[in-house]
Amino acid sequence: MPVIALLNQKGGVGKTTLSVHLATSLADGHKVLLVDADPQGSALDWSAQRENEGAPAKFPVIGLPKETLHRELAPISLDYEWVVIDGPPRVNKIARSAIVASDFVIIPVQPSPFDIWAAEDVEEIIDECAAVKPNLVTRFLVNRLILNTTLGKEIQEELAKRPFSTFQTAIRNRTEYAKAARKGMTALETEPNGPAAEEIRAWKAEIVAILNQNHQVVAMEKLNVAANS
């Protein structure tokens, strides 16, 4: 059961929008749990709006903005195949707990130097947690990208210097994401064949491929250790 957390020190980078879209894409044939670790409760608000609109729930959304998230999540998530954590807008003890609970940390960044600078705090905590999470996977995700702009090119160049890789998939700046969210929906539902839905599915496929590859690497390392012991 992979646990995926979306984290960044800076608020407003689109963590909740990305979280609900990722959870929705993973829920196609799988049991998914979305954990709202943000004290502002944005994912819970999205879920409540969905209920108000009469749309059926594709997965449960629970609020767990606690420093003990990593301990409390384990028994709660036993029956689920995927867990997505919508992290807090500040790097604090809740964020640290979310990292400890996770197998994959995604750091969304917009084409802005402020987002890059803010991500450094997350990088530091991930580095500190390396001893207890040696197999943790971390990737940057460029969000709200406007193609063929100087900022778009600059952020790709800057991310190439960072300690973690960047997803090949970038999420474009599309109005469909906001339009869908106002109804407690996602672009996967409002325009299932549209470009926004296509890029979310491409992002999900990349996540699955990365986790599968990491699982194979970890399994091979364990075999090597066993053979040499």
GROMACS .gro file of C-alpha atoms in nm:
model
  229
    1MET     CA    1   0.000   0.000   0.000
    2PRO     CA    2   0.193   0.306  -0.119
    3VAL     CA    3   0.146   0.631   0.073
    4ILE     CA    4   0.198   0.947  -0.130
    5ALA     CA    5   0.232   1.291   0.030
    6LEU     CA    6   0.220   1.627  -0.147
    7LEU     CA    7   0.420   1.886   0.042
    8ASN     CA    8   0.566   2.232   0.004
    9GLN     CA    9   0.648   2.507   0.249
   10LYS     CA   10   0.468   2.763   0.036
   11GLY     CA   11   0.090   2.774   0.034
   12GLY     CA   12  -0.102   2.818  -0.289
   13VAL     CA   13   0.105   2.580  -0.501
   14GLY     CA   14  -0.199   2.365  -0.578
   15LYS     CA   15  -0.144   2.076  -0.336
   16THR     CA   16  -0.515   2.017  -0.273
   17THR     CA   17  -0.613   2.032  -0.640
   18LEU     CA   18  -0.336   1.789  -0.725
   19SER     CA   19  -0.423   1.563  -0.430
   20VAL     CA   20  -0.790   1.524  -0.520
   21HIS     CA   21  -0.705   1.468  -0.886
   22LEU     CA   22  -0.440   1.209  -0.802
   23ALA     CA   23  -0.674   1.030  -0.561
   24THR     CA   24  -0.950   1.029  -0.823
   25SER     CA   25  -0.722   0.884  -1.089
   26LEU     CA   26  -0.595   0.614  -0.850
   27ALA     CA   27  -0.952   0.529  -0.746
   28ASP     CA   28  -1.018   0.383  -1.091
   29GLY     CA   29  -1.035   0.020  -0.983
   30HIS     CA   30  -0.861   0.064  -0.648
   31LYS     CA   31  -0.952   0.154  -0.290
   32VAL     CA   32  -0.808   0.497  -0.210
   33LEU     CA   33  -0.796   0.704   0.106
   34LEU     CA   34  -0.736   1.079   0.091
   35VAL     CA   35  -0.591   1.225   0.411
   36ASP     CA   36  -0.628   1.599   0.471
   37ALA     CA   37  -0.326   1.691   0.684
   38ASP     CA   38  -0.378   2.063   0.626
   39PRO     CA   39  -0.527   2.241   0.931
   40GLN     CA   40  -0.723   2.458   0.685
   41GLY     CA   41  -0.912   2.146   0.572
   42SER     CA   42  -0.924   2.228   0.200
   43ALA     CA   43  -0.965   1.865   0.088
   44LEU     CA   44  -1.244   1.820   0.341
   45ASP     CA   45  -1.411   2.133   0.202
   46TRP     CA   46  -1.384   1.986  -0.149
   47SER     CA   47  -1.542   1.663  -0.027
   48ALA     CA   48  -1.825   1.853   0.145
   49GLN     CA   49  -1.892   2.052  -0.173
   50ARG     CA   50  -1.904   1.726  -0.368
   51GLU     CA   51  -2.166   1.594  -0.128
   52ASN     CA   52  -2.366   1.918  -0.158
   53GLU     CA   53  -2.364   1.877  -0.536
   54GLY     CA   54  -2.500   1.524  -0.501
   55ALA     CA   55  -2.195   1.364  -0.661
   56PRO     CA   56  -2.113   1.012  -0.535
   57ALA     CA   57  -1.796   0.976  -0.330
   58LYS     CA   58  -1.517   0.789  -0.508
   59PHE     CA   59  -1.308   0.762  -0.191
   60PRO     CA   60  -1.326   0.873   0.173
   61VAL     CA   61  -1.156   1.193   0.288
   62ILE     CA   62  -1.044   1.214   0.650
   63GLY     CA   63  -0.888   1.499   0.845
   64LEU     CA   64  -0.564   1.414   1.023
   65PRO     CA   65  -0.362   1.736   1.073
   66LYS     CA   66  -0.167   1.588   1.361
   67GLU     CA   67   0.196   1.550   1.461
   68THR     CA   68   0.116   1.182   1.523
   69LEU     CA   69  -0.014   1.128   1.170
   70HIS     CA   70   0.245   0.859   1.091
   71ARG     CA   71   0.134   0.651   1.388
   72GLU     CA   72  -0.241   0.703   1.354
   73LEU     CA   73  -0.250   0.648   0.979
   74ALA     CA   74  -0.110   0.294   0.986
   75PRO     CA   75  -0.416   0.118   1.137
   76ILE     CA   76  -0.664   0.344   0.953
   77SER     CA   77  -0.518   0.271   0.611
   78LEU     CA   78  -0.495  -0.108   0.630
   79ASP     CA   79  -0.791  -0.169   0.399
   80TYR     CA   80  -0.676   0.070   0.126
   81GLU     CA   81  -0.454   0.012  -0.176
   82TRP     CA   82  -0.342   0.377  -0.207
   83VAL     CA   83  -0.319   0.662   0.042
   84VAL     CA   84  -0.278   1.024  -0.068
   85ILE     CA   85  -0.184   1.289   0.190
   86ASP     CA   86  -0.266   1.653   0.121
   87GLY     CA   87   0.006   1.813   0.331
   88PRO     CA   88   0.004   2.134   0.536
   89PRO     CA   89   0.110   2.471   0.386
   90ARG     CA   90   0.398   2.502   0.629
   91VAL     CA   91   0.692   2.278   0.704
   92ASN     CA   92   0.624   2.182   1.063
   93LYS     CA   93   0.585   1.873   1.279
   94ILE     CA   94   0.278   1.768   1.082
   95ALA     CA   95   0.477   1.780   0.758
   96ARG     CA   96   0.758   1.581   0.919
   97SER     CA   97   0.507   1.319   1.033
   98ALA     CA   98   0.359   1.301   0.682
   99ILE     CA   99   0.707   1.237   0.540
  100VAL     CA  100   0.772   0.958   0.790
  101ALA     CA  101   0.437   0.801   0.694
  102SER     CA  102   0.507   0.816   0.320
  103ASP     CA  103   0.670   0.606   0.052
  104PHE     CA  104   0.665   0.886  -0.205
  105VAL     CA  105   0.688   1.262  -0.142
  106ILE     CA  106   0.583   1.494  -0.423
  107ILE     CA  107   0.688   1.860  -0.404
  108PRO     CA  108   0.468   2.074  -0.630
  109VAL     CA  109   0.628   2.395  -0.752
  110GLN     CA  110   0.492   2.669  -0.973
  111PRO     CA  111   0.709   2.853  -1.226
  112SER     CA  112   0.826   3.097  -0.961
  113PRO     CA  113   1.156   3.140  -0.774
  114PHE     CA  114   0.955   3.173  -0.451
  115ASP     CA  115   0.830   2.815  -0.487
  116ILE     CA  116   1.183   2.688  -0.543
  117TRP     CA  117   1.313   2.870  -0.236
  118ALA     CA  118   1.024   2.741  -0.024
  119ALA     CA  119   1.092   2.383  -0.133
  120GLU     CA  120   1.436   2.394   0.031
  121ASP     CA  121   1.278   2.349   0.374
  122VAL     CA  122   1.105   2.029   0.260
  123GLU     CA  123   1.433   1.907   0.114
  124GLU     CA  124   1.604   1.956   0.451
  125ILE     CA  125   1.341   1.756   0.640
  126ILE     CA  126   1.353   1.475   0.384
  127ASP     CA  127   1.729   1.465   0.426
  128GLU     CA  128   1.690   1.449   0.804
  129CYS     CA  129   1.442   1.161   0.770
  130ALA     CA  130   1.673   0.962   0.541
  131ALA     CA  131   1.796   0.744   0.826
  132VAL     CA  132   1.446   0.614   0.903
  133LYS     CA  133   1.316   0.633   0.544
  134PRO     CA  134   1.609   0.515   0.330
  135ASN     CA  135   1.382   0.406   0.043
  136LEU     CA  136   1.171   0.720   0.031
  137VAL     CA  137   1.110   0.843  -0.324
  138THR     CA  138   1.093   1.217  -0.384
  139ARG     CA  139   1.007   1.409  -0.700
  140PHE     CA  140   0.936   1.769  -0.795
  141LEU     CA  141   0.622   1.836  -0.995
  142VAL     CA  142   0.590   2.151  -1.203
  143ASN     CA  143   0.235   2.278  -1.161
  144ARG     CA  144   0.041   2.552  -1.343
  145LEU     CA  145   0.299   2.561  -1.619
  146ILE     CA  146   0.248   2.806  -1.904
  147LEU     CA  147   0.430   2.671  -2.207
  148ASN     CA  148   0.678   2.871  -2.412
  149THR     CA  149   0.747   3.124  -2.136
  150THR     CA  150   1.079   3.230  -1.991
  151LEU     CA  151   0.970   3.134  -1.640
  152GLY     CA  152   0.871   2.788  -1.759
  153LYS     CA  153   1.215   2.727  -1.903
  154GLU     CA  154   1.391   2.877  -1.603
  155ILE     CA  155   1.216   2.657  -1.349
  156GLN     CA  156   1.307   2.344  -1.542
  157GLU     CA  157   1.671   2.454  -1.545
  158GLU     CA  158   1.666   2.540  -1.174
  159LEU     CA  159   1.501   2.211  -1.075
  160ALA     CA  160   1.773   2.023  -1.263
  161LYS     CA  161   2.017   2.155  -0.998
  162ARG     CA  162   1.811   2.029  -0.704
  163PRO     CA  163   1.878   1.703  -0.515
  164PHE     CA  164   1.563   1.529  -0.645
  165SER     CA  165   1.443   1.448  -0.994
  166THR     CA  166   1.146   1.616  -1.161
  167PHE     CA  167   0.848   1.441  -1.316
  168GLN     CA  168   0.854   1.432  -1.692
  169THR     CA  169   0.485   1.517  -1.676
  170ALA     CA  170   0.407   1.882  -1.600
  171ILE     CA  171   0.062   2.007  -1.504
  172ARG     CA  172  -0.044   2.297  -1.722
  173ASN     CA  173  -0.225   2.610  -1.611
  174ARG     CA  174  -0.580   2.511  -1.711
  175THR     CA  175  -0.908   2.668  -1.601
  176GLU     CA  176  -1.077   2.327  -1.601
  177TYR     CA  177  -0.912   2.238  -1.270
  178ALA     CA  178  -1.069   2.534  -1.089
  179LYS     CA  179  -1.405   2.495  -1.265
  180ALA     CA  180  -1.429   2.133  -1.158
  181ALA     CA  181  -1.320   2.204  -0.799
  182ARG     CA  182  -1.605   2.452  -0.749
  183LYS     CA  183  -1.844   2.158  -0.789
  184GLY     CA  184  -1.644   1.918  -0.575
  185MET     CA  185  -1.540   1.741  -0.892
  186THR     CA  186  -1.221   1.687  -1.089
  187ALA     CA  187  -1.128   1.743  -1.452
  188LEU     CA  188  -1.125   1.365  -1.487
  189GLU     CA  189  -1.502   1.377  -1.439
  190THR     CA  190  -1.604   1.706  -1.597
  191GLU     CA  191  -1.392   1.658  -1.912
  192PRO     CA  192  -1.274   1.294  -1.907
  193ASN     CA  193  -1.130   1.319  -2.258
  194GLY     CA  194  -0.990   1.670  -2.218
  195PRO     CA  195  -0.624   1.773  -2.196
  196ALA     CA  196  -0.634   1.823  -1.818
  197ALA     CA  197  -0.760   1.468  -1.763
  198GLU     CA  198  -0.497   1.334  -2.001
  199GLU     CA  199  -0.209   1.497  -1.815
  200ILE     CA  200  -0.338   1.375  -1.478
  201ARG     CA  201  -0.352   1.020  -1.612
  202ALA     CA  202   0.000   1.060  -1.753
  203TRP     CA  203   0.121   1.184  -1.414
  204LYS     CA  204  -0.042   0.888  -1.238
  205ALA     CA  205   0.116   0.643  -1.483
  206GLU     CA  206   0.456   0.799  -1.413
  207ILE     CA  207   0.404   0.765  -1.037
  208VAL     CA  208   0.312   0.398  -1.071
  209ALA     CA  209   0.615   0.330  -1.294
  210ILE     CA  210   0.853   0.504  -1.049
  211LEU     CA  211   0.716   0.310  -0.752
  212ASN     CA  212   0.736  -0.020  -0.939
  213GLN     CA  213   1.097   0.051  -1.033
  214ASN     CA  214   1.182   0.149  -0.677
  215HIS     CA  215   1.019  -0.168  -0.544
  216GLN     CA  216   1.234  -0.377  -0.777
  217VAL     CA  217   1.551  -0.194  -0.669
  218VAL     CA  218   1.471  -0.240  -0.299
  219ALA     CA  219   1.393  -0.609  -0.352
  220MET     CA  220   1.725  -0.656  -0.533
  221GLU     CA  221   1.914  -0.479  -0.254
  222LYS     CA  222   1.755  -0.711   0.003
  223LEU     CA  223   1.854  -1.015  -0.202
  224ASN     CA  224   2.212  -0.889  -0.223
  225VAL     CA  225   2.225  -0.830   0.152
  226ALA     CA  226   2.086  -1.177   0.220
  227ALA     CA  227   2.336  -1.336  -0.019
  228ASN     CA  228   2.630  -1.159   0.148
  229SER     CA  229   2.524  -1.223   0.507
   0.00000   0.00000   0.00000
